[in-house]
CSV table of C-alpha atoms in Angstrom, one decimal:
chain,number,residue,atom,x,y,z
A,1,GLY,CA,143.6,92.3,92.9
A,2,ALA,CA,140.9,93.2,94.7
A,3,VAL,CA,137.1,91.7,93.8
A,4,VAL,CA,133.8,92.9,94.5
A,5,SER,CA,130.7,90.4,93.4
A,6,GLN,CA,127.4,91.8,93.6
A,7,HIS,CA,124.5,89.6,93.9
A,8,PRO,CA,122.0,89.1,91.7
A,9,SER,CA,123.3,90.4,88.8
A,10,ARG,CA,120.1,90.6,87.8
A,11,VAL,CA,116.2,90.9,89.1
A,12,ILE,CA,112.5,91.3,87.8
A,13,CYS,CA,110.5,93.1,89.9
A,14,LYS,CA,107.5,94.2,90.0
A,15,SER,CA,105.9,97.6,90.9
A,16,GLY,CA,105.8,98.3,94.5
A,17,THR,CA,107.9,95.6,95.7
A,18,SER,CA,111.2,96.1,97.3
A,19,VAL,CA,114.7,94.5,96.0
A,20,LYS,CA,117.5,94.2,98.3
A,21,ILE,CA,121.2,94.2,96.5
A,22,GLU,CA,123.7,93.0,98.1
A,23,CYS,CA,127.8,93.8,97.7
A,24,ARG,CA,131.0,92.1,98.9
A,25,SER,CA,133.9,93.1,98.6
A,26,LEU,CA,136.0,89.5,98.5
A,27,ASP,CA,139.4,89.3,99.7
A,28,PHE,CA,140.1,93.0,101.2
A,29,GLN,CA,137.8,94.7,103.5
A,30,ALA,CA,136.6,97.7,102.6
A,31,THR,CA,135.2,100.4,105.4
A,32,THR,CA,134.0,102.6,102.7
A,33,MET,CA,131.5,101.2,100.0
A,34,PHE,CA,130.1,103.5,96.5
A,35,TRP,CA,127.0,103.3,95.2
A,36,TYR,CA,126.2,104.1,91.4
A,37,ARG,CA,123.7,103.7,89.2
A,38,GLN,CA,124.5,104.0,85.7
A,39,PHE,CA,121.3,105.1,83.1
A,40,PRO,CA,121.3,103.6,79.3
A,41,LYS,CA,124.2,105.6,77.1
A,42,LYS,CA,124.6,107.2,80.2
A,43,SER,CA,127.4,108.2,82.4
A,44,LEU,CA,127.4,105.8,86.4
A,45,MET,CA,126.1,108.7,88.9
A,46,LEU,CA,127.3,108.6,92.7
A,47,MET,CA,124.5,108.0,94.6
A,48,ALA,CA,126.0,107.3,98.2
A,49,THR,CA,128.6,106.6,100.1
A,50,SER,CA,128.1,103.6,102.8
A,51,ASN,CA,130.2,103.9,106.0
A,52,GLU,CA,130.4,100.5,108.1
A,53,GLY,CA,128.9,100.7,111.1
A,54,SER,CA,127.1,104.4,110.0
A,55,LYS,CA,125.1,106.2,108.4
A,56,ALA,CA,125.1,106.2,104.6
A,57,THR,CA,125.9,109.8,102.9
A,58,TYR,CA,123.3,110.1,100.0
A,59,GLU,CA,123.9,112.7,97.0
A,60,GLN,CA,122.0,115.6,96.6
A,61,GLY,CA,118.3,114.6,94.5
A,62,VAL,CA,119.1,110.3,95.9
A,63,GLU,CA,115.9,110.1,98.4
A,64,LYS,CA,117.6,107.9,101.4
A,65,ASP,CA,113.7,106.8,102.5
A,66,LYS,CA,113.9,105.2,99.2
A,67,PHE,CA,117.0,103.7,98.3
A,68,LEU,CA,118.0,102.2,102.2
A,69,ILE,CA,121.5,101.4,102.7
A,70,ASN,CA,123.0,99.2,104.8
A,71,HIS,CA,126.9,98.4,105.5
A,72,ALA,CA,127.4,95.8,108.1
A,73,SER,CA,130.2,94.7,108.2
A,74,LEU,CA,134.0,95.6,106.6
A,75,THR,CA,132.9,93.3,103.6
A,76,LEU,CA,129.5,93.9,102.6
A,77,SER,CA,127.0,96.6,101.5
A,78,THR,CA,123.7,96.4,101.2
A,79,LEU,CA,121.2,99.0,98.7
A,80,THR,CA,117.5,98.0,98.8
A,81,VAL,CA,115.3,99.7,96.6
A,82,THR,CA,111.7,100.1,98.5
A,83,SER,CA,108.7,100.1,96.7
A,84,ALA,CA,109.7,100.3,93.5
A,85,HIS,CA,108.5,102.0,90.1
A,86,PRO,CA,109.6,101.5,86.6
A,87,GLU,CA,111.4,104.4,87.0
A,88,ASP,CA,114.0,102.8,89.2
A,89,SER,CA,114.7,100.1,86.5
A,90,SER,CA,118.5,100.7,85.7
A,91,PHE,CA,122.4,99.4,86.0
A,92,TYR,CA,123.0,99.8,90.2
A,93,ILE,CA,126.6,99.3,90.5
A,94,CYS,CA,129.0,99.4,93.7
A,95,SER,CA,132.6,100.0,94.2
A,96,ALA,CA,134.6,99.6,97.2
A,97,ARG,CA,138.0,101.4,98.5
A,98,ALA,CA,140.5,98.9,99.1
A,99,GLN,CA,142.3,99.2,102.8
A,100,ILE,CA,145.7,97.3,101.5
A,101,LEU,CA,148.6,97.4,104.3
A,102,GLY,CA,151.0,99.7,102.1
A,103,GLY,CA,148.6,99.9,99.1
A,104,PRO,CA,146.9,102.0,97.0
A,105,GLN,CA,144.0,103.2,99.5
A,106,GLU,CA,142.4,105.5,96.8
A,107,THR,CA,141.5,102.8,94.1
A,108,GLN,CA,137.6,102.1,94.4
A,109,TYR,CA,137.1,98.8,92.7
A,110,PHE,CA,134.2,97.6,91.0
A,111,GLY,CA,130.8,95.1,91.0
A,112,PRO,CA,129.4,94.1,88.0
A,113,GLY,CA,126.8,95.9,88.2
A,114,THR,CA,123.4,94.4,89.2
A,115,ARG,CA,120.8,95.2,86.1
A,116,LEU,CA,117.2,95.6,87.7
A,117,LEU,CA,113.9,95.4,85.5
A,118,VAL,CA,111.0,97.0,87.7
A,119,LEU,CA,107.4,96.0,85.8
B,1,ALA,CA,130.3,121.4,92.2
B,2,GLN,CA,133.4,118.9,90.1
B,3,SER,CA,131.9,117.7,86.5
B,4,VAL,CA,133.7,115.9,84.4
B,5,SER,CA,133.8,116.6,80.4
B,6,GLN,CA,134.6,113.6,77.7
B,7,HIS,CA,134.4,115.1,74.5
B,8,ASN,CA,134.1,111.7,72.3
B,9,HIS,CA,131.2,109.9,72.7
B,10,HIS,CA,131.6,107.9,70.2
B,11,VAL,CA,135.4,107.2,68.1
B,12,ILE,CA,136.2,104.6,65.3
B,13,LEU,CA,139.6,104.1,64.5
B,14,SER,CA,142.1,101.7,62.5
B,15,GLU,CA,144.1,98.7,64.3
B,16,ALA,CA,147.7,99.9,64.8
B,17,ALA,CA,145.7,104.2,64.9
B,18,SER,CA,146.8,106.0,67.5
B,19,LEU,CA,144.4,107.0,70.3
B,20,GLU,CA,143.9,109.9,72.4
B,21,LEU,CA,140.6,110.4,74.0
B,22,GLY,CA,140.0,114.2,75.6
B,23,CYS,CA,138.7,114.7,79.8
B,24,ASN,CA,138.9,117.5,81.3
B,25,TYR,CA,137.5,118.3,85.0
B,26,SER,CA,136.6,121.3,86.8
B,27,TYR,CA,137.4,120.8,90.4
B,28,GLY,CA,139.8,123.9,90.7
B,29,GLY,CA,141.2,122.2,94.1
B,30,THR,CA,143.5,118.7,94.6
B,31,VAL,CA,142.3,115.8,92.7
B,32,ASN,CA,142.7,112.3,91.9
B,33,LEU,CA,142.3,111.7,88.0
B,34,PHE,CA,141.3,108.4,87.0
B,35,TRP,CA,140.8,106.7,83.6
B,36,TYR,CA,138.6,103.2,83.8
B,37,VAL,CA,137.4,100.8,81.1
B,38,GLN,CA,134.4,98.2,80.2
B,39,TYR,CA,134.7,96.1,77.6
B,40,PRO,CA,131.3,94.7,76.6
B,41,GLY,CA,129.4,92.5,79.1
B,42,GLN,CA,132.3,93.5,81.6
B,43,HIS,CA,132.7,95.7,85.1
B,44,LEU,CA,134.5,98.6,85.7
B,45,GLN,CA,138.5,98.5,85.2
B,46,LEU,CA,140.9,100.6,86.6
B,47,LEU,CA,143.5,101.1,83.4
B,48,LEU,CA,145.3,104.3,85.6
B,49,LYS,CA,145.1,106.6,88.4
B,50,TYR,CA,146.8,110.0,89.2
B,51,PHE,CA,147.7,110.7,92.4
B,52,SER,CA,150.5,113.0,92.5
B,53,GLY,CA,154.2,112.9,90.9
B,54,ASP,CA,154.7,112.6,87.2
B,55,PRO,CA,152.1,113.6,85.4
B,56,LEU,CA,152.6,111.2,83.2
B,57,VAL,CA,151.2,107.8,84.1
B,58,LYS,CA,151.3,104.7,82.7
B,59,GLY,CA,148.6,102.2,82.8
B,60,ILE,CA,148.0,98.6,81.6
B,61,LYS,CA,148.2,97.2,78.4
B,62,GLY,CA,149.6,100.2,77.0
B,63,PHE,CA,148.0,102.9,77.6
B,64,GLU,CA,149.1,106.6,79.3
B,65,ALA,CA,147.5,109.7,80.4
B,66,GLU,CA,149.2,113.2,81.1
B,67,PHE,CA,147.3,115.8,84.1
B,68,ILE,CA,147.9,118.6,82.2
B,69,LYS,CA,147.4,120.6,85.6
B,70,SER,CA,146.6,124.1,83.6
B,71,LYS,CA,144.5,122.7,81.5
B,72,PHE,CA,142.0,120.8,83.6
B,73,SER,CA,142.8,117.9,81.6
B,74,PHE,CA,144.1,114.1,82.0
B,75,ASN,CA,143.6,112.9,77.9
B,76,LEU,CA,144.3,109.3,77.3
B,77,ARG,CA,146.4,107.7,75.0
B,78,LYS,CA,147.4,104.9,73.3
B,79,PRO,CA,150.3,105.1,70.4
B,80,SER,CA,149.1,101.5,68.0
B,81,VAL,CA,145.2,100.2,69.0
B,82,GLN,CA,144.2,96.9,69.0
B,83,TRP,CA,140.4,95.6,67.9
B,84,SER,CA,140.1,94.4,71.8
B,85,ASP,CA,140.9,98.1,73.0
B,86,THR,CA,137.0,97.6,71.8
B,87,ALA,CA,135.2,98.9,75.1
B,88,GLU,CA,133.6,102.0,76.9
B,89,TYR,CA,136.2,104.4,78.2
B,90,PHE,CA,135.6,106.4,81.2
B,91,CYS,CA,137.1,109.6,82.5
B,92,ALA,CA,136.5,110.0,86.5
B,93,VAL,CA,137.8,112.0,89.2
B,94,ASN,CA,138.0,112.3,92.7
B,95,ARG,CA,138.4,114.6,96.0
B,96,GLY,CA,140.3,112.6,97.6
B,97,GLY,CA,140.4,108.6,99.2
B,98,ALA,CA,137.1,109.0,101.2
B,99,ASP,CA,134.7,110.7,98.1
B,100,GLY,CA,132.9,108.7,95.2
B,101,LEU,CA,134.3,109.3,91.6
B,102,THR,CA,132.3,111.7,88.7
B,103,PHE,CA,132.5,110.2,86.3
B,104,GLY,CA,132.8,111.4,82.5
B,105,LYS,CA,130.5,109.9,80.6
B,106,GLY,CA,131.9,107.9,78.0
B,107,THR,CA,133.8,107.6,75.2
B,108,HIS,CA,132.4,104.5,73.5
B,109,LEU,CA,135.7,103.1,70.9
B,110,ILE,CA,135.1,100.9,68.3
B,111,ILE,CA,138.6,99.3,66.4
B,112,GLN,CA,137.9,98.2,63.2
B,113,PRO,CA,140.4,94.8,61.8
C-alpha cells in the first residue's frame, strides 16, 4: 500500500527557533499533500494544502508566514514552524493524495505524525 | 463551511457486542466520506470510504458503513467487536480529491475482554 513517512517523529525546541518537518511519500508520487494539526483530545484540523511546484493554500486562521510550506518534488513536502512559541506545541500530521494509475485517486494516506514541543 | 459531527466521544463495549458509531456531516453538495482508525501509538489508517454507488460500503477488519444521503449520515458498524478494535475512530469528509479532509472529533472505543 501507499506509505507516507514523516521526520522527525518528535522534536523539542526552544521558543523563538524554527523547526522543519518533512513529509515523504515513499512508494508513490503525490502532487498534493496536506498538513493537519491535532490538539490533545481533539480532532485533526486541516492547516494547508500543498501542491507540487506552486504555493500552498492555507485554511482560514492559519498564518502562512508562521507555517511555511514547500512542496519541491512529487514525493516531498516540508512544513517549517518559524519562530516557534509554546502554543505551537502540537501533533502535526501530513497526508498525501495517491496518484496511482487505475487506483482510488481520492484517498489520502497519512504519515505517522510529528510531536512538537516548544519550551 | 462543512462540518462533521460524531455523536459518541467515548464508547465502551464488551467483546462480541455489536458496534455502531454515528457520523453526520453538514455539507449539502456531493461529498466523499471516510472512516479512519488510529490504534494506540500508530498513525491514521483508512477503514473504508464512499465516493459513489452502493451506499453500503464494506471496509477492512469486518467494518462497514452506510451512506444515507437524506440524513447526511455515514454511520460505521461492526456486528461483533474484538478487543483489538480498541482505538480512536474518525469520520471525515471532503468535496473531492483536491480537498483536504474535514474530520469529526473522534470516538474513543474501548473493548473490554
